[in-house]
Coordinates of C-alpha atoms in Angstrom, one line a residue:
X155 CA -16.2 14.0 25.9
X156 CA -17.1 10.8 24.1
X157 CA -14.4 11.6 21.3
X158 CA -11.3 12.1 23.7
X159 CA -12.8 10.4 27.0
X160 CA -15.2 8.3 28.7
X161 CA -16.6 8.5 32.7
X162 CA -17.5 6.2 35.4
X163 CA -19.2 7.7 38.2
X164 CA -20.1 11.0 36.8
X165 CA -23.2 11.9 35.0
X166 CA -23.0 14.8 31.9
X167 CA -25.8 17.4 32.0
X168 CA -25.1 18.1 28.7
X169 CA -22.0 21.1 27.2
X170 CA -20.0 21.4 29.8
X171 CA -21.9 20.8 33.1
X172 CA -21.2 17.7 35.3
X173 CA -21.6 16.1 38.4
X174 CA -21.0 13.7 41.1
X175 CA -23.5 12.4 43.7
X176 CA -21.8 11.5 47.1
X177 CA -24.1 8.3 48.0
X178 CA -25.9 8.8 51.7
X179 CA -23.8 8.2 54.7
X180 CA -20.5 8.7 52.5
X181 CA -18.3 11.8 52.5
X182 CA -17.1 11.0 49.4
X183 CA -17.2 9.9 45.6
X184 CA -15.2 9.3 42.6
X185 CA -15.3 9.7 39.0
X186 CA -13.0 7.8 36.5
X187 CA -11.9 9.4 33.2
X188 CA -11.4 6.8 30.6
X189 CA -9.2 7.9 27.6
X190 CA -10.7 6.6 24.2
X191 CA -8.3 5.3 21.9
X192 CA -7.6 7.0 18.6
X193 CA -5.5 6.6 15.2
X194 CA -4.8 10.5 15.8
X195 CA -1.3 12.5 16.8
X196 CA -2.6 15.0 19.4
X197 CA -0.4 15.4 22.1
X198 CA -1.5 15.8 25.6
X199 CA -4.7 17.2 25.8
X200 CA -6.6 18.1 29.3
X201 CA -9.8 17.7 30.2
X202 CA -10.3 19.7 33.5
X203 CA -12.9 20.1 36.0
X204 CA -14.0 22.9 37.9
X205 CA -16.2 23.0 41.4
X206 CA -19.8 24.9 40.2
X207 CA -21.5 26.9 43.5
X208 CA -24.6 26.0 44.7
X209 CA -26.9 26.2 47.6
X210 CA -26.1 23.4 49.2
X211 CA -22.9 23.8 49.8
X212 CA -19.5 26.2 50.0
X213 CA -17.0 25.8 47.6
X214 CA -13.6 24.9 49.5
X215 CA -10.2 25.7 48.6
X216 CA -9.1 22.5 46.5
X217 CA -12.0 23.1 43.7
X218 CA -10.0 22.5 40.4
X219 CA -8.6 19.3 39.2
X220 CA -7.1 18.6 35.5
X221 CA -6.8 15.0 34.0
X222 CA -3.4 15.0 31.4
X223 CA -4.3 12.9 28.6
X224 CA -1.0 11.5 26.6
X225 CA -1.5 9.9 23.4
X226 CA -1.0 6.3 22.5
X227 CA 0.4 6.5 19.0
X228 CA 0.9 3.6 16.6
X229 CA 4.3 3.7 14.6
X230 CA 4.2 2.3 11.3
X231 CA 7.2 -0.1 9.2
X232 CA 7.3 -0.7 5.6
X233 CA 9.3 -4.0 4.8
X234 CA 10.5 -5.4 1.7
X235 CA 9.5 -9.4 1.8
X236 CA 10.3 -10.2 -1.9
X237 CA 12.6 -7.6 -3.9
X238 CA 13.0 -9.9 -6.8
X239 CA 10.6 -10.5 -9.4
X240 CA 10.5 -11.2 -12.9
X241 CA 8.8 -11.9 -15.9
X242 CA 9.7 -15.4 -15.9
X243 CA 7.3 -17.8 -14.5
X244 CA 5.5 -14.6 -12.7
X245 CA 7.4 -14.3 -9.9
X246 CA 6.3 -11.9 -8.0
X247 CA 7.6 -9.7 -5.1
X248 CA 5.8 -8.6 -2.1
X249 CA 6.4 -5.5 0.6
X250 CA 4.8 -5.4 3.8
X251 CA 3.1 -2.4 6.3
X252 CA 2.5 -2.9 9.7
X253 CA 2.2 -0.9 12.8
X254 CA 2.6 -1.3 16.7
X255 CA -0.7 -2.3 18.8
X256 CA -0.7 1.1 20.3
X257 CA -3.7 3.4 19.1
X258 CA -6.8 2.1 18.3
X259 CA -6.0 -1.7 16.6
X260 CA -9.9 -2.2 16.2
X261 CA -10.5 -0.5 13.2
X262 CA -9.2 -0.8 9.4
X263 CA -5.8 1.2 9.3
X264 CA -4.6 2.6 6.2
X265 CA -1.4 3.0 5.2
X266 CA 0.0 5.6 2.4
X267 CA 2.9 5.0 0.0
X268 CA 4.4 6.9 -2.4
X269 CA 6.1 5.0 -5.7
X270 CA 8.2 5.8 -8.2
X271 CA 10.8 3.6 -10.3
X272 CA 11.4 3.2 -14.2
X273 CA 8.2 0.2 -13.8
X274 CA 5.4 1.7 -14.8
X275 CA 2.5 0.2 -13.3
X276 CA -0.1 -1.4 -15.3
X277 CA 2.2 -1.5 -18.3
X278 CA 4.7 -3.7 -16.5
X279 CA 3.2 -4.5 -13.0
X280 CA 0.1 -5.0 -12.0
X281 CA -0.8 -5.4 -8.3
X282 CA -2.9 -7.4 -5.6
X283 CA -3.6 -6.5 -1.7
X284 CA -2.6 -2.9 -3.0
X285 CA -4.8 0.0 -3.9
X286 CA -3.6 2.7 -6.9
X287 CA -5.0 6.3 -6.3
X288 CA -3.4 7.8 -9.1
X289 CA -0.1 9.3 -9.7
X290 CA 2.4 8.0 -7.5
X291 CA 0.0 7.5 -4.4
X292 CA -1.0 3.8 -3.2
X293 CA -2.1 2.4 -0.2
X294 CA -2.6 -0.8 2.2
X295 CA -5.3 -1.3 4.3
X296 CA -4.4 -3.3 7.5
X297 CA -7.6 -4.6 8.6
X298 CA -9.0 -4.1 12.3
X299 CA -7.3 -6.5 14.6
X300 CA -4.9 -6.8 12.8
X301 CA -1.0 -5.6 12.9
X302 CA -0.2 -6.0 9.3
X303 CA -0.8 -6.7 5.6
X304 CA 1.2 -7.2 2.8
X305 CA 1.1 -6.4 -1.6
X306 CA 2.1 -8.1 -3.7
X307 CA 3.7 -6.7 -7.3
X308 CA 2.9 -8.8 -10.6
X309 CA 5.1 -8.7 -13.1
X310 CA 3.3 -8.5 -16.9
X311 CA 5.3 -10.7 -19.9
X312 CA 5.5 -8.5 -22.9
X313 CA 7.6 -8.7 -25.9
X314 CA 9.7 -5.6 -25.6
X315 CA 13.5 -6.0 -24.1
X316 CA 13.8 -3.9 -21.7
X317 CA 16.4 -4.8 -18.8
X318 CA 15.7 -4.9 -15.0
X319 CA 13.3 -2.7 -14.1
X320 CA 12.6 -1.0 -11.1
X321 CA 9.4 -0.3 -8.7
X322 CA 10.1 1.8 -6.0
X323 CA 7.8 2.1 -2.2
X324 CA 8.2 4.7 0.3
X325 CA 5.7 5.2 3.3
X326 CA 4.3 8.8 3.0
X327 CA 4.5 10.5 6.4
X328 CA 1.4 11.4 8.5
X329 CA 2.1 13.4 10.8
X330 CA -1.2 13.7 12.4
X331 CA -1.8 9.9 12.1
X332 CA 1.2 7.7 12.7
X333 CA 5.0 7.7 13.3
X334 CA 7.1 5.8 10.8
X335 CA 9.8 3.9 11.9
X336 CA 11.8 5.2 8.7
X337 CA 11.9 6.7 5.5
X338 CA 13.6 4.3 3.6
X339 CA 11.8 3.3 0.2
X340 CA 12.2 -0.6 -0.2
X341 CA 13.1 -1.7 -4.3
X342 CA 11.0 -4.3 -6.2
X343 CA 13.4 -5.3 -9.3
X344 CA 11.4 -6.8 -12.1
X345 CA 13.7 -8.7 -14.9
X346 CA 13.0 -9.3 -18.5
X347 CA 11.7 -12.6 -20.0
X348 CA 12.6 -12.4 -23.7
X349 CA 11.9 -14.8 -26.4
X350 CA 14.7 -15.9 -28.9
X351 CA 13.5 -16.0 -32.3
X352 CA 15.2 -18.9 -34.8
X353 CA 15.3 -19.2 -38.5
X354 CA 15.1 -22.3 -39.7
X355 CA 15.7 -23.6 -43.4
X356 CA 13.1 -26.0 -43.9
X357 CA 13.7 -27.0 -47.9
X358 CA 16.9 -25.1 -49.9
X359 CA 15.3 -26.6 -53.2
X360 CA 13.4 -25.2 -55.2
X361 CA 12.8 -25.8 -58.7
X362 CA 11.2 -23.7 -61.4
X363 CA 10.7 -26.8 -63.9
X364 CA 8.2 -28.7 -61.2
X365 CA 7.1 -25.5 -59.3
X366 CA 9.0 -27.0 -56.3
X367 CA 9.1 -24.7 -53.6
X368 CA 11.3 -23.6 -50.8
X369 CA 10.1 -23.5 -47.2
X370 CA 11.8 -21.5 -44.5
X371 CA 10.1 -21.6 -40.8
X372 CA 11.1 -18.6 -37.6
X373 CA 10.7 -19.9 -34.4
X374 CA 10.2 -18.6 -31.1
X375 CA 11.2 -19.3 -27.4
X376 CA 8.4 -19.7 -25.0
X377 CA 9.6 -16.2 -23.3
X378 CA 7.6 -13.0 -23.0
X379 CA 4.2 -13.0 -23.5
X380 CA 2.9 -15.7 -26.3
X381 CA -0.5 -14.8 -25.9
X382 CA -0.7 -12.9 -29.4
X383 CA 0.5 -13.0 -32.5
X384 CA 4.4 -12.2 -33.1
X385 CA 5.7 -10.6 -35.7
X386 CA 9.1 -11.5 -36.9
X387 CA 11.3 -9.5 -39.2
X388 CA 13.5 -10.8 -42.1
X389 CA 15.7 -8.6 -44.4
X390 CA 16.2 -10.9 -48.1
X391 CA 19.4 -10.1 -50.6
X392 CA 20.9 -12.5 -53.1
X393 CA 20.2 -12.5 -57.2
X394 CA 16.8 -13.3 -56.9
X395 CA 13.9 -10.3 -57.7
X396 CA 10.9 -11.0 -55.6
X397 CA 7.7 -11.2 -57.8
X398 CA 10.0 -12.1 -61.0
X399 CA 12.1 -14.9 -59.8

């Protein structure tokens, strides 16, 4: 009571005594049993009700009756919206939860995923409309009233080449919460955005007699993430001696 069900009609004494007053002049008088919704697999569950003796009156033969509760069970979908992101002008991608309007829709519903992928989150994605719980265990939260919400995966520019990489989603199964429509783990691919580095020879010219130096100048391509300094490489030969010459 009050968990599973609600009444009309009847009046609780408290545990597991009720009853039902049969108004003057009436012969008879009913009592409603209102299933509460839940977000909980439970199967069908009975609440029954049994005739108590008393003084006033003899029990007759009909003196049992048992209410079947079935359950009302929400069943849940994870889309993939956006499976394409990238580096590259941050394009993200998004995946989306969302469940049927059976249960109870008036609370917050969460939603469990499991990831996995050679994307490594934090390192190469970061996230929004998403929670992280560790390891490879995130969730979404679709809020009461609600039949859905969607995350969305950010892609984070770095300087390192390392090909399309991959963030993978599967719902984790609840089997005391929800069904899930299926199994099926939906792919985020995130591409690279690398720069192209340039060598440029500024001034070929120089000259000993006037301490007239040469200039040389790397450049670099707007790609991967220009926010710190880049270090660029350079391997020298020829008949010069570095420090001497």
């Amino acid at each position: 009571y009050s968990t599973d069900f609600l009444t009309s009609g009847m009046t609780n004494h408290g545990a597991d005594r009720w009853s039902i007053v049969i108004p003057a002049g009436a012969t008879s008088a009913n009592g409603t049993i209102t299933p509460r919704k839940d977000n909980i697999i439970e199967g069908v569950e009975v609440v029954s009700f049994t005739l108590q003796e008393d003084p006033g009156y003899i029990l007759g033969t009909d003196n049992q009756a048992n209410v079947n509760i079935a359950d009302d069970v929400a069943t849940v979908t994870l889309t993939l919206d956006d499976g394409a992101a990238a580096e590259a002008g941050e394009d993200t991608g998004m995946i989306t939860v969302s469940r049927t309007d059976n249960g109870d829709t008036s609370e917050a519903f969460t939603v469990y995923m499991l990831n996995s992928g050679s994307a490594t989150y934090s390192t190469d994605f970061l996230t929004s409309g998403m929670t992280y719980h560790g390891g490879d265990l995130w969730s979404i939260v679709i809020p009461g009233n609600d039949f859905s919400a969607s995350g969305t995966i950010i892609p984070r520019k770095d300087n390192i080449i390392e090909g399309t990489e991959t963030t993978t989603f599967q719902l984790r199964e609840e089997p005391t919460r929800f069904f899930i429509s299926s199994l099926d783990p939906v792919d985020i691919n995130i591409t690279d955005d690398v720069a192209t580095v340039t060598l440029i020879l500024i001034d070929g010219d120089a000259d000993e007699q006037y301490e007239d130096p040469g200039q040389i100048t790397v450049q670099r391509t707007d790609n991967g993430d220009t926010s710190g300094p880049f270090t660029v490489y350079m391997q020298r030969t020829g008949s010069a001696t570095y420090s001497t010459d």
